[in-house]
JSON list of C-alpha atoms in Angstrom, two decimals:
[
{"chain": "A", "resi": 1, "resn": "MET", "atom": "CA", "xyz": [0.00, 0.00, 0.00]},
{"chain": "A", "resi": 2, "resn": "THR", "atom": "CA", "xyz": [1.31, 3.44, -0.89]},
{"chain": "A", "resi": 3, "resn": "VAL", "atom": "CA", "xyz": [0.28, 6.83, 0.39]},
{"chain": "A", "resi": 4, "resn": "GLY", "atom": "CA", "xyz": [1.00, 9.89, -1.74]},
{"chain": "A", "resi": 5, "resn": "VAL", "atom": "CA", "xyz": [1.30, 13.38, -0.37]},
{"chain": "A", "resi": 6, "resn": "SER", "atom": "CA", "xyz": [1.39, 16.44, -2.57]},
{"chain": "A", "resi": 7, "resn": "VAL", "atom": "CA", "xyz": [2.84, 19.65, -1.10]},
{"chain": "A", "resi": 8, "resn": "ASN", "atom": "CA", "xyz": [3.05, 23.02, -2.80]},
{"chain": "A", "resi": 9, "resn": "LEU", "atom": "CA", "xyz": [6.33, 24.62, -1.67]},
{"chain": "A", "resi": 10, "resn": "GLY", "atom": "CA", "xyz": [5.96, 27.69, -3.87]},
{"chain": "A", "resi": 11, "resn": "ALA", "atom": "CA", "xyz": [5.10, 30.00, -0.96]},
{"chain": "A", "resi": 12, "resn": "MET", "atom": "CA", "xyz": [8.04, 28.69, 1.07]},
{"chain": "A", "resi": 13, "resn": "GLU", "atom": "CA", "xyz": [10.44, 29.17, -1.85]},
{"chain": "A", "resi": 14, "resn": "ALA", "atom": "CA", "xyz": [9.16, 32.73, -2.31]},
{"chain": "A", "resi": 15, "resn": "MET", "atom": "CA", "xyz": [9.75, 33.39, 1.39]},
{"chain": "A", "resi": 16, "resn": "PHE", "atom": "CA", "xyz": [13.33, 32.07, 1.15]},
{"chain": "A", "resi": 17, "resn": "ASP", "atom": "CA", "xyz": [13.95, 34.20, -1.95]},
{"chain": "A", "resi": 18, "resn": "ALA", "atom": "CA", "xyz": [12.71, 37.31, -0.13]},
{"chain": "A", "resi": 19, "resn": "LEU", "atom": "CA", "xyz": [14.78, 36.41, 2.93]},
{"chain": "A", "resi": 20, "resn": "GLU", "atom": "CA", "xyz": [17.89, 36.01, 0.76]},
{"chain": "A", "resi": 21, "resn": "ASP", "atom": "CA", "xyz": [17.46, 39.56, -0.57]},
{"chain": "A", "resi": 22, "resn": "ASP", "atom": "CA", "xyz": [17.08, 40.85, 2.98]},
{"chain": "A", "resi": 23, "resn": "VAL", "atom": "CA", "xyz": [20.20, 38.98, 4.14]},
{"chain": "A", "resi": 24, "resn": "VAL", "atom": "CA", "xyz": [22.24, 40.41, 1.24]},
{"chain": "A", "resi": 25, "resn": "ALA", "atom": "CA", "xyz": [21.00, 43.92, 2.09]},
{"chain": "A", "resi": 26, "resn": "ALA", "atom": "CA", "xyz": [21.74, 43.46, 5.80]},
{"chain": "A", "resi": 27, "resn": "ALA", "atom": "CA", "xyz": [25.29, 42.12, 5.36]},
{"chain": "A", "resi": 28, "resn": "ARG", "atom": "CA", "xyz": [27.04, 45.50, 5.17]},
{"chain": "A", "resi": 29, "resn": "PRO", "atom": "CA", "xyz": [25.29, 47.17, 8.13]},
{"chain": "A", "resi": 30, "resn": "ALA", "atom": "CA", "xyz": [25.82, 44.04, 10.21]},
{"chain": "A", "resi": 31, "resn": "ALA", "atom": "CA", "xyz": [29.53, 43.88, 9.34]},
{"chain": "A", "resi": 32, "resn": "GLN", "atom": "CA", "xyz": [29.87, 47.59, 10.11]},
{"chain": "A", "resi": 33, "resn": "ALA", "atom": "CA", "xyz": [28.34, 47.03, 13.55]},
{"chain": "A", "resi": 34, "resn": "GLY", "atom": "CA", "xyz": [31.03, 44.46, 14.31]},
{"chain": "A", "resi": 35, "resn": "ALA", "atom": "CA", "xyz": [33.77, 46.67, 12.87]},
{"chain": "A", "resi": 36, "resn": "GLN", "atom": "CA", "xyz": [32.55, 49.54, 15.06]},
{"chain": "A", "resi": 37, "resn": "VAL", "atom": "CA", "xyz": [33.08, 47.47, 18.20]},
{"chain": "A", "resi": 38, "resn": "LEU", "atom": "CA", "xyz": [36.67, 46.69, 17.16]},
{"chain": "A", "resi": 39, "resn": "TYR", "atom": "CA", "xyz": [37.29, 50.30, 16.06]},
{"chain": "A", "resi": 40, "resn": "ASP", "atom": "CA", "xyz": [36.10, 51.60, 19.43]},
{"chain": "A", "resi": 41, "resn": "ALA", "atom": "CA", "xyz": [38.36, 49.09, 21.23]},
{"chain": "A", "resi": 42, "resn": "VAL", "atom": "CA", "xyz": [41.41, 50.15, 19.19]},
{"chain": "A", "resi": 43, "resn": "LYS", "atom": "CA", "xyz": [40.66, 53.84, 19.82]},
{"chain": "A", "resi": 44, "resn": "GLN", "atom": "CA", "xyz": [40.37, 53.13, 23.56]},
{"chain": "A", "resi": 45, "resn": "ASN", "atom": "CA", "xyz": [43.64, 51.17, 23.53]},
{"chain": "A", "resi": 46, "resn": "VAL", "atom": "CA", "xyz": [45.44, 54.08, 21.85]},
{"chain": "A", "resi": 47, "resn": "THR", "atom": "CA", "xyz": [43.94, 56.51, 24.36]},
{"chain": "A", "resi": 48, "resn": "ASN", "atom": "CA", "xyz": [45.22, 54.28, 27.20]},
{"chain": "A", "resi": 49, "resn": "LEU", "atom": "CA", "xyz": [48.77, 54.55, 25.81]},
{"chain": "A", "resi": 50, "resn": "GLY", "atom": "CA", "xyz": [48.81, 58.25, 26.63]},
{"chain": "A", "resi": 51, "resn": "ARG", "atom": "CA", "xyz": [48.91, 61.07, 24.15]},
{"chain": "A", "resi": 52, "resn": "VAL", "atom": "CA", "xyz": [52.17, 62.48, 22.83]},
{"chain": "A", "resi": 53, "resn": "THR", "atom": "CA", "xyz": [51.21, 64.16, 19.54]},
{"chain": "A", "resi": 54, "resn": "GLY", "atom": "CA", "xyz": [47.83, 62.59, 18.88]},
{"chain": "A", "resi": 55, "resn": "ASN", "atom": "CA", "xyz": [48.92, 61.39, 15.42]},
{"chain": "A", "resi": 56, "resn": "LEU", "atom": "CA", "xyz": [48.34, 57.75, 16.23]},
{"chain": "A", "resi": 57, "resn": "ALA", "atom": "CA", "xyz": [44.89, 58.37, 17.70]},
{"chain": "A", "resi": 58, "resn": "SER", "atom": "CA", "xyz": [43.82, 60.43, 14.68]},
{"chain": "A", "resi": 59, "resn": "SER", "atom": "CA", "xyz": [45.15, 57.83, 12.27]},
{"chain": "A", "resi": 60, "resn": "ILE", "atom": "CA", "xyz": [42.88, 54.97, 13.44]},
{"chain": "A", "resi": 61, "resn": "TYR", "atom": "CA", "xyz": [40.26, 54.16, 10.80]},
{"chain": "A", "resi": 62, "resn": "GLN", "atom": "CA", "xyz": [37.65, 51.65, 9.69]},
{"chain": "A", "resi": 63, "resn": "VAL", "atom": "CA", "xyz": [36.87, 51.31, 6.01]},
{"chain": "A", "resi": 64, "resn": "TYR", "atom": "CA", "xyz": [34.60, 49.15, 3.86]},
{"chain": "A", "resi": 65, "resn": "SER", "atom": "CA", "xyz": [36.57, 46.96, 1.45]},
{"chain": "A", "resi": 66, "resn": "GLN", "atom": "CA", "xyz": [34.85, 46.90, -1.94]},
{"chain": "A", "resi": 67, "resn": "ASP", "atom": "CA", "xyz": [37.45, 44.49, -3.34]},
{"chain": "A", "resi": 68, "resn": "LYS", "atom": "CA", "xyz": [36.86, 41.80, -0.71]},
{"chain": "A", "resi": 69, "resn": "SER", "atom": "CA", "xyz": [33.10, 42.30, -0.40]},
{"chain": "A", "resi": 70, "resn": "GLY", "atom": "CA", "xyz": [30.30, 41.02, -2.59]},
{"chain": "A", "resi": 71, "resn": "ASP", "atom": "CA", "xyz": [26.69, 39.87, -2.48]},
{"chain": "A", "resi": 72, "resn": "GLY", "atom": "CA", "xyz": [25.93, 38.84, 1.08]},
{"chain": "A", "resi": 73, "resn": "ARG", "atom": "CA", "xyz": [29.54, 39.43, 2.15]},
{"chain": "A", "resi": 74, "resn": "ALA", "atom": "CA", "xyz": [30.87, 42.66, 3.63]},
{"chain": "A", "resi": 75, "resn": "VAL", "atom": "CA", "xyz": [34.43, 43.19, 4.81]},
{"chain": "A", "resi": 76, "resn": "TYR", "atom": "CA", "xyz": [35.67, 46.11, 6.90]},
{"chain": "A", "resi": 77, "resn": "HIS", "atom": "CA", "xyz": [39.28, 46.90, 7.77]},
{"chain": "A", "resi": 78, "resn": "VAL", "atom": "CA", "xyz": [40.25, 48.48, 11.09]},
{"chain": "A", "resi": 79, "resn": "SER", "atom": "CA", "xyz": [43.83, 49.74, 11.28]},
{"chain": "A", "resi": 80, "resn": "TRP", "atom": "CA", "xyz": [45.97, 52.88, 11.45]},
{"chain": "A", "resi": 81, "resn": "ASN", "atom": "CA", "xyz": [47.03, 55.15, 8.58]},
{"chain": "A", "resi": 82, "resn": "ARG", "atom": "CA", "xyz": [50.75, 54.59, 8.14]},
{"chain": "A", "resi": 83, "resn": "ARG", "atom": "CA", "xyz": [51.22, 57.99, 6.49]},
{"chain": "A", "resi": 84, "resn": "LYS", "atom": "CA", "xyz": [49.72, 59.87, 9.43]},
{"chain": "A", "resi": 85, "resn": "ALA", "atom": "CA", "xyz": [51.43, 57.72, 12.06]},
{"chain": "A", "resi": 86, "resn": "PRO", "atom": "CA", "xyz": [54.44, 55.90, 10.60]},
{"chain": "A", "resi": 87, "resn": "HIS", "atom": "CA", "xyz": [55.53, 55.02, 14.15]},
{"chain": "A", "resi": 88, "resn": "GLY", "atom": "CA", "xyz": [52.39, 52.89, 14.68]},
{"chain": "A", "resi": 89, "resn": "GLY", "atom": "CA", "xyz": [54.26, 49.71, 13.78]},
{"chain": "A", "resi": 90, "resn": "LEU", "atom": "CA", "xyz": [56.97, 50.51, 16.32]},
{"chain": "A", "resi": 91, "resn": "VAL", "atom": "CA", "xyz": [54.36, 50.98, 19.03]},
{"chain": "A", "resi": 92, "resn": "GLU", "atom": "CA", "xyz": [52.36, 47.89, 18.03]},
{"chain": "A", "resi": 93, "resn": "PHE", "atom": "CA", "xyz": [55.31, 45.48, 17.70]},
{"chain": "A", "resi": 94, "resn": "GLY", "atom": "CA", "xyz": [58.15, 47.09, 19.67]},
{"chain": "A", "resi": 95, "resn": "TYR", "atom": "CA", "xyz": [61.67, 47.74, 18.39]},
{"chain": "A", "resi": 96, "resn": "ILE", "atom": "CA", "xyz": [65.36, 47.78, 19.24]},
{"chain": "A", "resi": 97, "resn": "GLN", "atom": "CA", "xyz": [66.78, 51.27, 19.77]},
{"chain": "A", "resi": 98, "resn": "ARG", "atom": "CA", "xyz": [70.40, 51.41, 18.65]},
{"chain": "A", "resi": 99, "resn": "TYR", "atom": "CA", "xyz": [70.98, 55.17, 18.64]},
{"chain": "A", "resi": 100, "resn": "ALA", "atom": "CA", "xyz": [70.65, 58.06, 21.07]},
{"chain": "A", "resi": 101, "resn": "THR", "atom": "CA", "xyz": [67.61, 60.30, 20.59]},
{"chain": "A", "resi": 102, "resn": "TYR", "atom": "CA", "xyz": [66.50, 63.73, 21.78]},
{"chain": "A", "resi": 103, "resn": "VAL", "atom": "CA", "xyz": [63.46, 65.99, 21.61]},
{"chain": "A", "resi": 104, "resn": "GLY", "atom": "CA", "xyz": [64.05, 69.10, 19.51]},
{"chain": "A", "resi": 105, "resn": "LYS", "atom": "CA", "xyz": [62.81, 72.63, 20.24]},
{"chain": "A", "resi": 106, "resn": "ASP", "atom": "CA", "xyz": [59.82, 71.89, 17.99]},
{"chain": "A", "resi": 107, "resn": "GLY", "atom": "CA", "xyz": [58.78, 68.97, 20.22]},
{"chain": "A", "resi": 108, "resn": "GLN", "atom": "CA", "xyz": [59.71, 66.30, 17.63]},
{"chain": "A", "resi": 109, "resn": "TRP", "atom": "CA", "xyz": [61.99, 63.33, 18.32]},
{"chain": "A", "resi": 110, "resn": "TYR", "atom": "CA", "xyz": [65.31, 63.18, 16.48]},
{"chain": "A", "resi": 111, "resn": "THR", "atom": "CA", "xyz": [68.17, 60.70, 16.27]},
{"chain": "A", "resi": 112, "resn": "ALA", "atom": "CA", "xyz": [71.43, 62.21, 17.54]},
{"chain": "A", "resi": 113, "resn": "VAL", "atom": "CA", "xyz": [74.03, 62.74, 14.81]},
{"chain": "A", "resi": 114, "resn": "ARG", "atom": "CA", "xyz": [77.78, 62.55, 15.46]},
{"chain": "A", "resi": 115, "resn": "ALA", "atom": "CA", "xyz": [79.42, 65.98, 15.54]},
{"chain": "A", "resi": 116, "resn": "GLU", "atom": "CA", "xyz": [81.71, 65.19, 12.59]},
{"chain": "A", "resi": 117, "resn": "MET", "atom": "CA", "xyz": [78.69, 64.15, 10.47]},
{"chain": "A", "resi": 118, "resn": "ARG", "atom": "CA", "xyz": [76.57, 67.29, 10.97]},
{"chain": "A", "resi": 119, "resn": "GLY", "atom": "CA", "xyz": [75.75, 68.92, 7.65]},
{"chain": "A", "resi": 120, "resn": "LYS", "atom": "CA", "xyz": [76.33, 65.72, 5.70]},
{"chain": "A", "resi": 121, "resn": "PRO", "atom": "CA", "xyz": [73.37, 63.87, 4.14]},
{"chain": "A", "resi": 122, "resn": "LYS", "atom": "CA", "xyz": [71.96, 61.17, 6.37]},
{"chain": "A", "resi": 123, "resn": "PRO", "atom": "CA", "xyz": [72.27, 57.53, 5.24]},
{"chain": "A", "resi": 124, "resn": "SER", "atom": "CA", "xyz": [69.36, 55.94, 3.40]},
{"chain": "A", "resi": 125, "resn": "ARG", "atom": "CA", "xyz": [67.10, 53.44, 5.11]},
{"chain": "A", "resi": 126, "resn": "ARG", "atom": "CA", "xyz": [68.79, 50.65, 3.17]},
{"chain": "A", "resi": 127, "resn": "ALA", "atom": "CA", "xyz": [72.33, 51.76, 3.98]},
{"chain": "A", "resi": 128, "resn": "PRO", "atom": "CA", "xyz": [74.55, 49.13, 5.61]},
{"chain": "A", "resi": 129, "resn": "GLN", "atom": "CA", "xyz": [74.54, 49.10, 9.42]},
{"chain": "A", "resi": 130, "resn": "ALA", "atom": "CA", "xyz": [78.19, 50.22, 9.52]},
{"chain": "A", "resi": 131, "resn": "VAL", "atom": "CA", "xyz": [77.32, 53.39, 7.58]},
{"chain": "A", "resi": 132, "resn": "LYS", "atom": "CA", "xyz": [74.49, 54.20, 9.99]},
{"chain": "A", "resi": 133, "resn": "ASP", "atom": "CA", "xyz": [76.74, 53.46, 12.99]},
{"chain": "A", "resi": 134, "resn": "ALA", "atom": "CA", "xyz": [79.31, 55.94, 11.65]},
{"chain": "A", "resi": 135, "resn": "TYR", "atom": "CA", "xyz": [76.66, 58.65, 11.17]},
{"chain": "A", "resi": 136, "resn": "TYR", "atom": "CA", "xyz": [74.50, 58.40, 14.34]},
{"chain": "A", "resi": 137, "resn": "VAL", "atom": "CA", "xyz": [75.47, 58.39, 18.04]},
{"chain": "A", "resi": 138, "resn": "LYS", "atom": "CA", "xyz": [75.28, 54.76, 19.19]},
{"chain": "A", "resi": 139, "resn": "LEU", "atom": "CA", "xyz": [73.91, 53.79, 22.57]},
{"chain": "A", "resi": 140, "resn": "PRO", "atom": "CA", "xyz": [76.41, 51.87, 24.73]},
{"chain": "A", "resi": 141, "resn": "GLN", "atom": "CA", "xyz": [73.94, 48.97, 24.77]},
{"chain": "A", "resi": 142, "resn": "PRO", "atom": "CA", "xyz": [70.96, 48.62, 22.37]},
{"chain": "A", "resi": 143, "resn": "LYS", "atom": "CA", "xyz": [67.67, 49.01, 24.19]},
{"chain": "A", "resi": 144, "resn": "GLN", "atom": "CA", "xyz": [64.65, 46.76, 23.61]},
{"chain": "A", "resi": 145, "resn": "VAL", "atom": "CA", "xyz": [61.49, 48.86, 23.60]},
{"chain": "A", "resi": 146, "resn": "GLY", "atom": "CA", "xyz": [58.51, 46.62, 24.32]},
{"chain": "A", "resi": 147, "resn": "ALA", "atom": "CA", "xyz": [55.40, 46.34, 22.19]},
{"chain": "A", "resi": 148, "resn": "LYS", "atom": "CA", "xyz": [52.20, 48.11, 23.21]},
{"chain": "A", "resi": 149, "resn": "ALA", "atom": "CA", "xyz": [49.73, 46.19, 21.09]},
{"chain": "A", "resi": 150, "resn": "PHE", "atom": "CA", "xyz": [46.87, 48.64, 20.61]},
{"chain": "A", "resi": 151, "resn": "LEU", "atom": "CA", "xyz": [45.52, 46.85, 17.53]},
{"chain": "A", "resi": 152, "resn": "ARG", "atom": "CA", "xyz": [46.18, 43.20, 18.32]},
{"chain": "A", "resi": 153, "resn": "SER", "atom": "CA", "xyz": [44.84, 43.53, 21.85]},
{"chain": "A", "resi": 154, "resn": "ALA", "atom": "CA", "xyz": [41.43, 44.51, 20.45]},
{"chain": "A", "resi": 155, "resn": "VAL", "atom": "CA", "xyz": [41.00, 40.81, 19.56]},
{"chain": "A", "resi": 156, "resn": "VAL", "atom": "CA", "xyz": [39.50, 40.28, 23.02]},
{"chain": "A", "resi": 157, "resn": "LYS", "atom": "CA", "xyz": [36.47, 42.20, 21.74]},
{"chain": "A", "resi": 158, "resn": "LEU", "atom": "CA", "xyz": [35.77, 39.68, 18.93]},
{"chain": "A", "resi": 159, "resn": "PRO", "atom": "CA", "xyz": [32.95, 37.92, 20.85]},
{"chain": "A", "resi": 160, "resn": "GLU", "atom": "CA", "xyz": [31.34, 41.33, 21.47]},
{"chain": "A", "resi": 161, "resn": "ALA", "atom": "CA", "xyz": [31.80, 42.22, 17.78]},
{"chain": "A", "resi": 162, "resn": "LYS", "atom": "CA", "xyz": [30.23, 38.92, 16.72]},
{"chain": "A", "resi": 163, "resn": "SER", "atom": "CA", "xyz": [27.30, 39.61, 19.00]},
{"chain": "A", "resi": 164, "resn": "ALA", "atom": "CA", "xyz": [26.88, 43.09, 17.46]},
{"chain": "A", "resi": 165, "resn": "VAL", "atom": "CA", "xyz": [26.84, 41.54, 13.98]},
{"chain": "A", "resi": 166, "resn": "GLU", "atom": "CA", "xyz": [24.20, 38.99, 14.99]},
{"chain": "A", "resi": 167, "resn": "THR", "atom": "CA", "xyz": [22.07, 41.63, 16.73]},
{"chain": "A", "resi": 168, "resn": "GLU", "atom": "CA", "xyz": [22.14, 43.96, 13.73]},
{"chain": "A", "resi": 169, "resn": "LEU", "atom": "CA", "xyz": [21.44, 41.12, 11.29]},
{"chain": "A", "resi": 170, "resn": "LEU", "atom": "CA", "xyz": [18.45, 39.88, 13.30]},
{"chain": "A", "resi": 171, "resn": "ARG", "atom": "CA", "xyz": [17.14, 43.43, 13.74]},
{"chain": "A", "resi": 172, "resn": "ARG", "atom": "CA", "xyz": [17.19, 43.97, 9.98]},
{"chain": "A", "resi": 173, "resn": "LEU", "atom": "CA", "xyz": [15.61, 40.59, 9.20]},
{"chain": "A", "resi": 174, "resn": "ALA", "atom": "CA", "xyz": [12.77, 40.98, 11.70]}
]
């Protein structure tokens, strides 16, 4: 004995099609909500470092990536502008200080130059270490300056960012 059941799924398919359009439309605002949580965390981390010039704090950004985004997929980048704050990498990852430094009358940091080298062009970034050692005043012992991870430490906010994405997505689909 056989029992046949006929079901019309047309209404359900239409509902899924409409839901798909809503999900695609909600992807970017939802991703931005998550990016905002991380952006705020990075800004707070930079503020906690203490302000010297404010260049690092003003260089923090979040931006929508058109290249990596598509239908139903939105990607945001949160980072610092390396042109505004080229020292951001030194703060984030730390560095080894080989040469003596000082703060000039204008409030900027400078690397001390040997007296006999004043007036001569400074060595290029790619110059051999010996050339740089002959030009700048070496410290008696190189100093390790520790990292202050303002960007990487924002990773602890990922669960909160994920929750913001889910909340925004559900709000837009309701």
